[in-house]
Short mmCIF file of C-alpha atoms in Angstrom, two decimals:
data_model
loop_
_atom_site.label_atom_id
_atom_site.label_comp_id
_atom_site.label_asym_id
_atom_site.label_seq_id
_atom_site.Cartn_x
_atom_site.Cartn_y
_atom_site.Cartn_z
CA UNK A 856 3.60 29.50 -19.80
CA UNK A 857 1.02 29.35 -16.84
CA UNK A 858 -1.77 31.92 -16.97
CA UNK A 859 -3.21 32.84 -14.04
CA UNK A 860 -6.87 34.06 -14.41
CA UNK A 861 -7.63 35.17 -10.43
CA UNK A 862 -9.86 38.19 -9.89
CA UNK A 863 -11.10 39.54 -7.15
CA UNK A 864 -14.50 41.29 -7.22
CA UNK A 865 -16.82 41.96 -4.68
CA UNK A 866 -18.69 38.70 -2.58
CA UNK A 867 -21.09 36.90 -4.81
CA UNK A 868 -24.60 36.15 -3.26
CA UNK A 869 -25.33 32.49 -2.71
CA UNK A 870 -27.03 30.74 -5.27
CA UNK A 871 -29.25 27.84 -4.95
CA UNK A 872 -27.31 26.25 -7.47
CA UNK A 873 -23.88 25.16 -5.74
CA UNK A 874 -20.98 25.34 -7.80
CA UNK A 875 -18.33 21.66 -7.17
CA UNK A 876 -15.37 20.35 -8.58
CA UNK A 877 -14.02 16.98 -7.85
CA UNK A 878 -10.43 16.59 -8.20
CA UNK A 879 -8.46 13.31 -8.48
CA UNK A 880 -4.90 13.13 -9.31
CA UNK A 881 -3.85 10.53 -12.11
CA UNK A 882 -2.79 7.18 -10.83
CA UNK A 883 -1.12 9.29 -7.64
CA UNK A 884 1.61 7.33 -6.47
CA UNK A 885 2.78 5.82 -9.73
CA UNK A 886 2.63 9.41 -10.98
CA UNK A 887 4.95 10.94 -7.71
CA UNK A 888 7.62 8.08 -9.10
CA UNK A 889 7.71 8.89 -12.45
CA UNK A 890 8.03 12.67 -11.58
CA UNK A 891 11.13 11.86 -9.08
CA UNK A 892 12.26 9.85 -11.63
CA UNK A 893 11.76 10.06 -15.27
CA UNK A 894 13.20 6.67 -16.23
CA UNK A 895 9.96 5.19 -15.13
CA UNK A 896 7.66 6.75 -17.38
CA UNK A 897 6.72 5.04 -21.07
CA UNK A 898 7.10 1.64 -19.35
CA UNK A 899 4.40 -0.37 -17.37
CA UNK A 900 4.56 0.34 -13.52
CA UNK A 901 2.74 -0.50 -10.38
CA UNK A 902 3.48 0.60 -6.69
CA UNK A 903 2.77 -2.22 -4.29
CA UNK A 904 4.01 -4.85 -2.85
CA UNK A 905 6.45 -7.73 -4.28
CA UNK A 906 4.61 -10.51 -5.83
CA UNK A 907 6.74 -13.11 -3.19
CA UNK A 908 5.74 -11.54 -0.15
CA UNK A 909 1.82 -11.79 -1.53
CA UNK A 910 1.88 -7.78 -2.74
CA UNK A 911 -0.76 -6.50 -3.70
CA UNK A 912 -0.98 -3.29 -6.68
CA UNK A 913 -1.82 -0.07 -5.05
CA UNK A 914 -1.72 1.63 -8.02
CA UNK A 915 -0.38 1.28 -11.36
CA UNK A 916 0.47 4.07 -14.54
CA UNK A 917 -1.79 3.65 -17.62
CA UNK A 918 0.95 1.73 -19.56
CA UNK A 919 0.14 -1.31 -16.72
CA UNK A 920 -3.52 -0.53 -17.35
CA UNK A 921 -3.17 -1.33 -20.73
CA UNK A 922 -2.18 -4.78 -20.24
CA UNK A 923 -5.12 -4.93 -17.77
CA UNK A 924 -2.65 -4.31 -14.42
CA UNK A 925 -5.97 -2.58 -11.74
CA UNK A 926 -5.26 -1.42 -8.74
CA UNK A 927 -6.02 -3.75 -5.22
CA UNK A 928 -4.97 -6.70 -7.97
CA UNK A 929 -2.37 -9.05 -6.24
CA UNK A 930 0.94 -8.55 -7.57
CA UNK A 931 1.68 -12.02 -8.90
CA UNK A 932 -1.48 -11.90 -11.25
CA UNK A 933 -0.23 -8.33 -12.49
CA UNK A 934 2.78 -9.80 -13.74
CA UNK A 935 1.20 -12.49 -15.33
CA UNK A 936 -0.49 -10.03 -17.52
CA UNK A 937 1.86 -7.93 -17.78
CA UNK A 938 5.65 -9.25 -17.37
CA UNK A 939 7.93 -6.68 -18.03
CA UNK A 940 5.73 -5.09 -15.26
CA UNK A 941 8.20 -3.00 -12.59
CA UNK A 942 6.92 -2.78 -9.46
CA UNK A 943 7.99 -0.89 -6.58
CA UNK A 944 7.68 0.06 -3.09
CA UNK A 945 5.59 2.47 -1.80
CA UNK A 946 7.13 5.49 -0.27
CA UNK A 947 4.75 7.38 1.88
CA UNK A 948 6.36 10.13 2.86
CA UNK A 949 6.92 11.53 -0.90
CA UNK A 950 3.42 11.05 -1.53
CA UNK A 951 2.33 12.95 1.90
CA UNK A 952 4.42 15.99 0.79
CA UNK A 953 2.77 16.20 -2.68
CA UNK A 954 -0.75 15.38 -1.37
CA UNK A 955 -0.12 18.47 1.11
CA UNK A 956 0.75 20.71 -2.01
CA UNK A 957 -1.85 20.09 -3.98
CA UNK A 958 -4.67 20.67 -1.04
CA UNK A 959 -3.10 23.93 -0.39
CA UNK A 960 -3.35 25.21 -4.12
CA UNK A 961 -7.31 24.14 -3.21
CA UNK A 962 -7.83 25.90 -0.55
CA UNK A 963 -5.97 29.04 -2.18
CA UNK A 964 -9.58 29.25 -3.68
CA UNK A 965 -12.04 27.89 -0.98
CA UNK A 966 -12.22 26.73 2.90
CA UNK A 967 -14.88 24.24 1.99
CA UNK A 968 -12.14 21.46 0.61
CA UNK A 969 -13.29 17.58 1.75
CA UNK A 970 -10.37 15.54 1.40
CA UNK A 971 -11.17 11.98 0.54
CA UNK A 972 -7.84 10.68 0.46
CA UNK A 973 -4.06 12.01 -0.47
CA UNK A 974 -5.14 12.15 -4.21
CA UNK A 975 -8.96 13.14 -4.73
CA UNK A 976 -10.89 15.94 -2.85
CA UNK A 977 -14.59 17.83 -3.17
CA UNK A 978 -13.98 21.78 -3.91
CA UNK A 979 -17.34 23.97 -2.95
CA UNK A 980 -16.84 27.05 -4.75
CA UNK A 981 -20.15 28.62 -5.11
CA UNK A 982 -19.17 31.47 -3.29
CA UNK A 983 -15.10 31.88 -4.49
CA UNK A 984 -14.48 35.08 -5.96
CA UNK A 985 -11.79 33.83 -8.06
CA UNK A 986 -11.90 33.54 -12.08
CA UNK A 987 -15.11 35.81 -11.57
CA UNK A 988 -17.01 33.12 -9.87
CA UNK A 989 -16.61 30.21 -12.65
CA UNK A 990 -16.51 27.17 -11.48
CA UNK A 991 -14.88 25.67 -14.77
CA UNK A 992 -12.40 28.27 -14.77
CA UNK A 993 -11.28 27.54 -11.19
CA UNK A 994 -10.80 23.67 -12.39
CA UNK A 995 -8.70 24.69 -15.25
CA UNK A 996 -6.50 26.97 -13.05
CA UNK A 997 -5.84 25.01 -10.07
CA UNK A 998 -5.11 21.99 -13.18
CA UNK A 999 -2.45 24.13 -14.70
CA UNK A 1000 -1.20 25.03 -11.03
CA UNK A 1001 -0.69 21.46 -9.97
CA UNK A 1002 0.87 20.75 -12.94
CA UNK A 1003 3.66 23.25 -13.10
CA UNK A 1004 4.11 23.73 -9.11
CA UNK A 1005 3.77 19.80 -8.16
CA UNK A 1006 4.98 18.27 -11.26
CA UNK A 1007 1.68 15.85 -11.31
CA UNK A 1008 -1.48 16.19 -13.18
CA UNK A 1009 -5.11 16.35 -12.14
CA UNK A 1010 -8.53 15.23 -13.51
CA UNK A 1011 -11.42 17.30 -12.81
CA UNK A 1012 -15.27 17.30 -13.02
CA UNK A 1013 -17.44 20.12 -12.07
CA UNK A 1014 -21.12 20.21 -11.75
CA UNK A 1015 -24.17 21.20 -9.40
CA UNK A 1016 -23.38 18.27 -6.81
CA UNK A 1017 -20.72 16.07 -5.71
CA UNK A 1018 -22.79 12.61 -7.05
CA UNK A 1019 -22.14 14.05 -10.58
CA UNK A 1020 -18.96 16.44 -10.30
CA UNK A 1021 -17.22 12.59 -9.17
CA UNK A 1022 -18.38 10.78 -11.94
CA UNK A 1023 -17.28 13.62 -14.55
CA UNK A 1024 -13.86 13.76 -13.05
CA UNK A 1025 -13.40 10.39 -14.57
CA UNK A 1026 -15.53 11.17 -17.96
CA UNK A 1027 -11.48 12.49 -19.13
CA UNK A 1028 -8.86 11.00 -17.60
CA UNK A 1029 -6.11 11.08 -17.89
CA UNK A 1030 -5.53 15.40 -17.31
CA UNK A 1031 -8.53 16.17 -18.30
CA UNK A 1032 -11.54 18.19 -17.37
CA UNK A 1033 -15.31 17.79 -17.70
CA UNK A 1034 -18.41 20.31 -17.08
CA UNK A 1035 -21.57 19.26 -16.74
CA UNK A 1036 -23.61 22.07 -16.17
CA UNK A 1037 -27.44 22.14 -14.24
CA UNK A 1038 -29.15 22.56 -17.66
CA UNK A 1039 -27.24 19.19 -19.05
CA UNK A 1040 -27.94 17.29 -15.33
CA UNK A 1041 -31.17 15.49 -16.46
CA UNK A 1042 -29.45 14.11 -19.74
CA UNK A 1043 -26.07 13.43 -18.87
CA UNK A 1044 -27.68 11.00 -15.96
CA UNK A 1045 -30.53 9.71 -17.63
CA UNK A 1046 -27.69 7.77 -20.11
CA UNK A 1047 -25.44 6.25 -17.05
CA UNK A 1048 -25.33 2.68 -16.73
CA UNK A 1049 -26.42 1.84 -13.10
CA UNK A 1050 -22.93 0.71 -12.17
CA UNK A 1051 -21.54 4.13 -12.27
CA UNK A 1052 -24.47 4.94 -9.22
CA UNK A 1053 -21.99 4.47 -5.88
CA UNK A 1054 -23.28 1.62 -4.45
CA UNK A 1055 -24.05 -0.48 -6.75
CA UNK A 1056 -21.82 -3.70 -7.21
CA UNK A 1057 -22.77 -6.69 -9.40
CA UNK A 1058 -25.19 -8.45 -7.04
CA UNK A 1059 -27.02 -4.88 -7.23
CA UNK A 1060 -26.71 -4.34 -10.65
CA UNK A 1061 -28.03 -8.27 -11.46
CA UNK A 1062 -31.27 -7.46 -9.76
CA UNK A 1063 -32.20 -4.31 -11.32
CA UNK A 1064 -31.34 -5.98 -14.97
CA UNK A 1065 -33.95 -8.58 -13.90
CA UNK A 1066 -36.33 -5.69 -13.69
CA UNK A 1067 -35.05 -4.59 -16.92
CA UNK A 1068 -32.87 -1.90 -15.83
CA UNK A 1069 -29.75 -1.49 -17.16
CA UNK A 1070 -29.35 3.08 -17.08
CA UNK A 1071 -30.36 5.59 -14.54
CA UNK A 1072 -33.06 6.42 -17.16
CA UNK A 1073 -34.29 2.96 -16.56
CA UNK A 1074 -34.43 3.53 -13.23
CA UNK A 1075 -36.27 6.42 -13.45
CA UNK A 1076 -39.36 3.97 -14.38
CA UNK A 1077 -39.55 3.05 -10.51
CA UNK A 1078 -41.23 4.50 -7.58
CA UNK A 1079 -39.58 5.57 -4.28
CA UNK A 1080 -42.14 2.89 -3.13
CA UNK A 1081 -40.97 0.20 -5.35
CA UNK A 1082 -37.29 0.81 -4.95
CA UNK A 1083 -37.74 1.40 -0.76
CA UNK A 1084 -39.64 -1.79 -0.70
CA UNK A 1085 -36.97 -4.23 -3.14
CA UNK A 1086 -33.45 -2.45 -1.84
CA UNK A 1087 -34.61 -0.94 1.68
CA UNK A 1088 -33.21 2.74 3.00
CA UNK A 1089 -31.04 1.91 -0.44
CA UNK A 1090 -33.73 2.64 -2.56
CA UNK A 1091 -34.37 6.33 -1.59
CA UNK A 1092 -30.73 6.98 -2.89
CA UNK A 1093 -31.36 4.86 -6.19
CA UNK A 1094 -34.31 6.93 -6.38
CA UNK A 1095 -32.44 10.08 -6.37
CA UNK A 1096 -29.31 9.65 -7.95
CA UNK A 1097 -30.78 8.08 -11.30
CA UNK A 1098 -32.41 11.63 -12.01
CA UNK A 1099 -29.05 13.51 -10.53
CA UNK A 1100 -30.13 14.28 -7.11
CA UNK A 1101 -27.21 14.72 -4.28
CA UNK A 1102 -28.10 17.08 -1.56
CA UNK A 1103 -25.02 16.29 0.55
CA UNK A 1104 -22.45 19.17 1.35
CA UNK A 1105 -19.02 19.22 1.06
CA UNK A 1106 -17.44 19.05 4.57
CA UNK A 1107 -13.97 20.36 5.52
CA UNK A 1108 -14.60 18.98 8.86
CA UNK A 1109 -15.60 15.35 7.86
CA UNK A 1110 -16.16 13.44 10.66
CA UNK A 1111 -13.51 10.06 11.18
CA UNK A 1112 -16.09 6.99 11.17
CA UNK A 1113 -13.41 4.53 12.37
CA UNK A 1114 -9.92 3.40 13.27
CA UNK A 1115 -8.61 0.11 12.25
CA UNK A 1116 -5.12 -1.97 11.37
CA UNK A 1117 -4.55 -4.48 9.09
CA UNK A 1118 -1.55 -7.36 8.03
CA UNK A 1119 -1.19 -9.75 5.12
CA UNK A 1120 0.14 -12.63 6.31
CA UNK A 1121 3.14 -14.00 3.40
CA UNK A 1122 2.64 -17.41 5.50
CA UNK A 1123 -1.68 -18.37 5.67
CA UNK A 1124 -2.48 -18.66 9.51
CA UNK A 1125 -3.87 -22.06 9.87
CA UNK A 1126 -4.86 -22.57 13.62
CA UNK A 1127 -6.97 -20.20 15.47
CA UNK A 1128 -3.96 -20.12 18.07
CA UNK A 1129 -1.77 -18.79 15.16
CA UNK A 1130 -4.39 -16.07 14.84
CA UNK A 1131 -4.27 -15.37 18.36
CA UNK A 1132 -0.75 -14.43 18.35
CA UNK A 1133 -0.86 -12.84 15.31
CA UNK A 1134 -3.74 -10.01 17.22
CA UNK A 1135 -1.60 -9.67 19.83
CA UNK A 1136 0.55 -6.65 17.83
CA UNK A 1137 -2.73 -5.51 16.08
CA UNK A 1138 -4.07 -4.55 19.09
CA UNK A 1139 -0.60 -2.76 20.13
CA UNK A 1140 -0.91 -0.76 16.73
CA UNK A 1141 -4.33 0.07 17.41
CA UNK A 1142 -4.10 1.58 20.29
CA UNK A 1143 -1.38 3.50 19.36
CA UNK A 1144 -3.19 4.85 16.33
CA UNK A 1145 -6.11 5.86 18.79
CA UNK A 1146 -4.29 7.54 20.97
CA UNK A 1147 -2.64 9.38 18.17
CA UNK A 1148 -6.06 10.32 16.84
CA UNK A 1149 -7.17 11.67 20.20
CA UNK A 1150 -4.23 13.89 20.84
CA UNK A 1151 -6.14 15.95 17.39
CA UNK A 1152 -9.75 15.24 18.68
CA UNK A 1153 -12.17 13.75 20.63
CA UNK A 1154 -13.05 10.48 20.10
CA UNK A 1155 -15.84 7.48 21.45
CA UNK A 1156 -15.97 3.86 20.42
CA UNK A 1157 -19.13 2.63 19.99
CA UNK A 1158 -18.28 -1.03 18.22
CA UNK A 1159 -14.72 -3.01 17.69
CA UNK A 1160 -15.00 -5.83 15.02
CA UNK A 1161 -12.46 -7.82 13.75
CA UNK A 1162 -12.08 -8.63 9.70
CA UNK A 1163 -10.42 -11.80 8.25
CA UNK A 1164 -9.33 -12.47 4.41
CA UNK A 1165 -9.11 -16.11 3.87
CA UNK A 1166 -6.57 -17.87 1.49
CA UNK A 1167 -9.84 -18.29 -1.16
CA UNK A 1168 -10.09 -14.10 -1.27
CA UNK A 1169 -13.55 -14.23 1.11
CA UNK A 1170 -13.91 -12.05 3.72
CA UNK A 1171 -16.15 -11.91 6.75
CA UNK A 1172 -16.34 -9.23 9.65
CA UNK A 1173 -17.29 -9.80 13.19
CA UNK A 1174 -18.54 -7.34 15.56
CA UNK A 1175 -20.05 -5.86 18.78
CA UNK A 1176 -21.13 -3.33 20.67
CA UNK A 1177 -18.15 -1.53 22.94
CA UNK A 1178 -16.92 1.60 24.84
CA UNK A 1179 -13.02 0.60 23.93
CA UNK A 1180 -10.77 -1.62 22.92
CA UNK A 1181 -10.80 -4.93 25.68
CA UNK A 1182 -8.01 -7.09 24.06
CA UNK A 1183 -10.56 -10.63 25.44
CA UNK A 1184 -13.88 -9.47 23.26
CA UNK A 1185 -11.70 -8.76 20.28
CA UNK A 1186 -10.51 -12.61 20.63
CA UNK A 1187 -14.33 -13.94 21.16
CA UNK A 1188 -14.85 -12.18 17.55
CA UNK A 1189 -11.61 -13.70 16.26
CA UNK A 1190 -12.90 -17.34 17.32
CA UNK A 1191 -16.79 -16.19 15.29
CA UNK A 1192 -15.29 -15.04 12.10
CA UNK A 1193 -12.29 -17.63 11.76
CA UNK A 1194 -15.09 -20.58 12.62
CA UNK A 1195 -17.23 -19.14 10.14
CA UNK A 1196 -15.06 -20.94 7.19
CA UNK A 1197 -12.35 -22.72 9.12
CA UNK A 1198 -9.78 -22.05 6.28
CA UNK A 1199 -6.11 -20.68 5.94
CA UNK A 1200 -5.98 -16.85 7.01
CA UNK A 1201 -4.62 -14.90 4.42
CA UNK A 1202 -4.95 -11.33 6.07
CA UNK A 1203 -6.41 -10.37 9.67
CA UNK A 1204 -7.75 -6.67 10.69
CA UNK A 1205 -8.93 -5.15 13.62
CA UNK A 1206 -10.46 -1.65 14.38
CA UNK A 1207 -13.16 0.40 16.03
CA UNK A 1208 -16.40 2.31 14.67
CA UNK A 1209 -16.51 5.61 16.53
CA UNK A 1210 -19.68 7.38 17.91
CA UNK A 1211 -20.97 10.68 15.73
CA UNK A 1212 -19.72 13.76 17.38
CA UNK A 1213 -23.29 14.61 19.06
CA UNK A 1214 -23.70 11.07 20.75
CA UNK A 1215 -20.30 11.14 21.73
CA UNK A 1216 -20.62 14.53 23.37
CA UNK A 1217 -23.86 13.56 25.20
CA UNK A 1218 -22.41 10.56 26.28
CA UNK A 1219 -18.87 12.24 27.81
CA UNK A 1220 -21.45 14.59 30.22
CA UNK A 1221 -21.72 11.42 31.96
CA UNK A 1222 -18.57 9.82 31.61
CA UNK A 1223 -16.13 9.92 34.44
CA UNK A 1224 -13.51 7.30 33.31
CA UNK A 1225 -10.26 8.33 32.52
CA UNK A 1226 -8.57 7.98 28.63
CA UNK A 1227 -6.55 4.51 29.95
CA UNK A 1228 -9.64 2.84 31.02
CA UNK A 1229 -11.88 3.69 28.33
CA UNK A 1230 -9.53 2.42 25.80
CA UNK A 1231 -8.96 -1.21 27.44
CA UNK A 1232 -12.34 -1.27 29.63
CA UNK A 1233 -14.68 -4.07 28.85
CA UNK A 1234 -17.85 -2.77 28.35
CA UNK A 1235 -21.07 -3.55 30.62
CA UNK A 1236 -24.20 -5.72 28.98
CA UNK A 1237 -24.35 -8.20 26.14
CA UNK A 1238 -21.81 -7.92 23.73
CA UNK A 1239 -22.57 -10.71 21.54
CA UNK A 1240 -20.56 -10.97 18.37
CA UNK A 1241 -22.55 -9.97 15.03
CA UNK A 1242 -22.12 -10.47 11.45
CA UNK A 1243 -21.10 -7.28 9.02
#
């Protein structure tokens, strides 16, 4: 039986202290399949591709997990941990439909909902007036909606800021919920190991042990200084997330950064000719995806790059400053990242980093070319390739 706690009462004032739940629906796609079809659950399953096309796991159910099945893992080394493994095809559609469900039982409590992909958003609700204003009472609400309206279940974490409300949403997964509250903010951080601080990978991570610091307490040892001066503009946000600090908002409107397409080749490109064909319908679906994107908004490229997987797993990026997509300067920055190794290609992608909204706006007062020509223009000046 679902209870519904909603009440209305009159507008709360604002508080200093913001009120934000991270939601993250468990294993998402694998999830959507075993609701449509119930055969699938209690066994080990991954969506993703098929291990002799070079698949790779999207996403797998915690029976895979188990057997140490991860998600982005390539689909041939899944079932070698795990072979009674079933994997199957993605179906995007299905997973569309429930994502768009589950948003609108989010917004049924605030506008200020940042999706961050079909499965996981930010909720601000410092100012709902539903469930009297409490923040964990919201989580367990819209959990219990999901659950019986969508048929899927949802982690949640709440706290003062979306740094920590992110990290608690995993603190009880599967369908579960944790609070941290502002009182249990210095604590709860102080403990984290500095891996769970976004950002930090194991280069990262290997440094700050050499300092001998292995939790955000640890951290908390450092200066801004010190940390500025060994990690760069990285160091102010080491500095503030070890002792819980996260002054970003959540944005409804979050601005698109870029555009890009990508292939995994089941045959390794060998010959940078090979990889010259192979753009050729990259670029196609590229353009196409921009003009898509423009029909819904405004949009200015300020760099194309082209990305390359090689057969070994490394990756390199390539790019340079542009006003559109000129099919001749993404092939220069083909030639610089495929010469950069000379091996097999495994997987090519190409895309565009787009302009924030003010430059872009400042920059269309004196634009006078038309959509066509900015999108296939080479740009004026020196657009020398770069390493990312």
């Amino acid at each position: 039986m679902l209870y519904i706690c909603t009440v209305f009462s009159p507008p709360a004032m604002s508080s200093s202290i913001r009120k934000i739940i991270h939601c993250d629906a468990d294993c998402f796609y694998a999830s959507v399949e075993m609701r449509d079809d119930p055969s699938l659950r209690g066994i080990p399953l991954a969506v993703g591709g098929q291990p002799d096309q070079r698949g790779v796991v999207a996403t797998c159910n915690y029976e895979a997990r188990a057997f140490g099945v991860r998600s982005a893992m390539p689909s041939a080394q899944a079932l070698k941990l795990c072979p009674e493994l079933r994997i199957i095809a993605p179906t995007m559609s299905r997973y569309q439909e429930a994502s768009r469900r589950i948003m609108a039982i989010y917004r049924d409590y605030t506008d200020l909902v940042e999706p961050l992909s079909l499965d996981e958003a930010y909720l601000d609700v410092t100012d709902s007036e539903h469930c009297e204003g409490s923040a964990t009472l919201i989580a367990r609400e819209i959990r219990a909606r999901v659950a019986a309206e969508v048929g899927l279940t949802v982690s949640a974490g709440v706290a003062p800021n979306k740094f920590i409300a992110k990290i608690a949403s995993d603190w009880r997964k599967p369908d579960g919920m944790f609070v941290v509250r502002p009182a249990q903010v210095d604590a709860f951080v102080a403990v984290l190991p500095v891996e769970r601080l976004f950002g930090v990978g194991k280069v990262t991570a290997e440094k700050l042990r050499a300092l001998g610091v292995d939790s955000c307490g640890d951290l908390r040892s450092h200066s801004m200084a010190d940390l500025t001066e060994r990690f760069g503009v990285f160091g102010q946000r080491l500095f503030e997330r070890c002792r819980g600090i996260d002054t970003r908002e959540v944005s409804p409107d979050r601005e698109r950064k870029s555009i890009s397409v990508e292939t995994t080749y089941t045959r390794d490109l060998r010959t940078l000719a090979e990889c010259e064909t192979a753009l050729e319908p990259l670029l196609r679906q590229l353009l196409e995806r921009i003009e898509r994107a423009r029909r819904s908004e405004p949009l200015s490229v300020a760099k194309v790059f082209v990305k390359i997987r090689f057969a070994d797993f490394s990756r390199t990026t390539a790019e340079a400053g542009a006003l559109g997509v000129d099919p001749a300067q993404c092939r220069e920055l083909l030639a610089e990242a495929v010469g950069r190794k000379r091996k097999p290609v495994r997987l090519m992608g190409v895309g565009v980093r787009l302009m924030e909204a003010q430059a872009a706006r400042q920059l269309r007062l004196f634009d006078d070319w038309d959509d066509a020509t900015a999108l296939t223009a080479a740009p004026p000046g020196d657009n020398a390739p770069s390493q990312a």
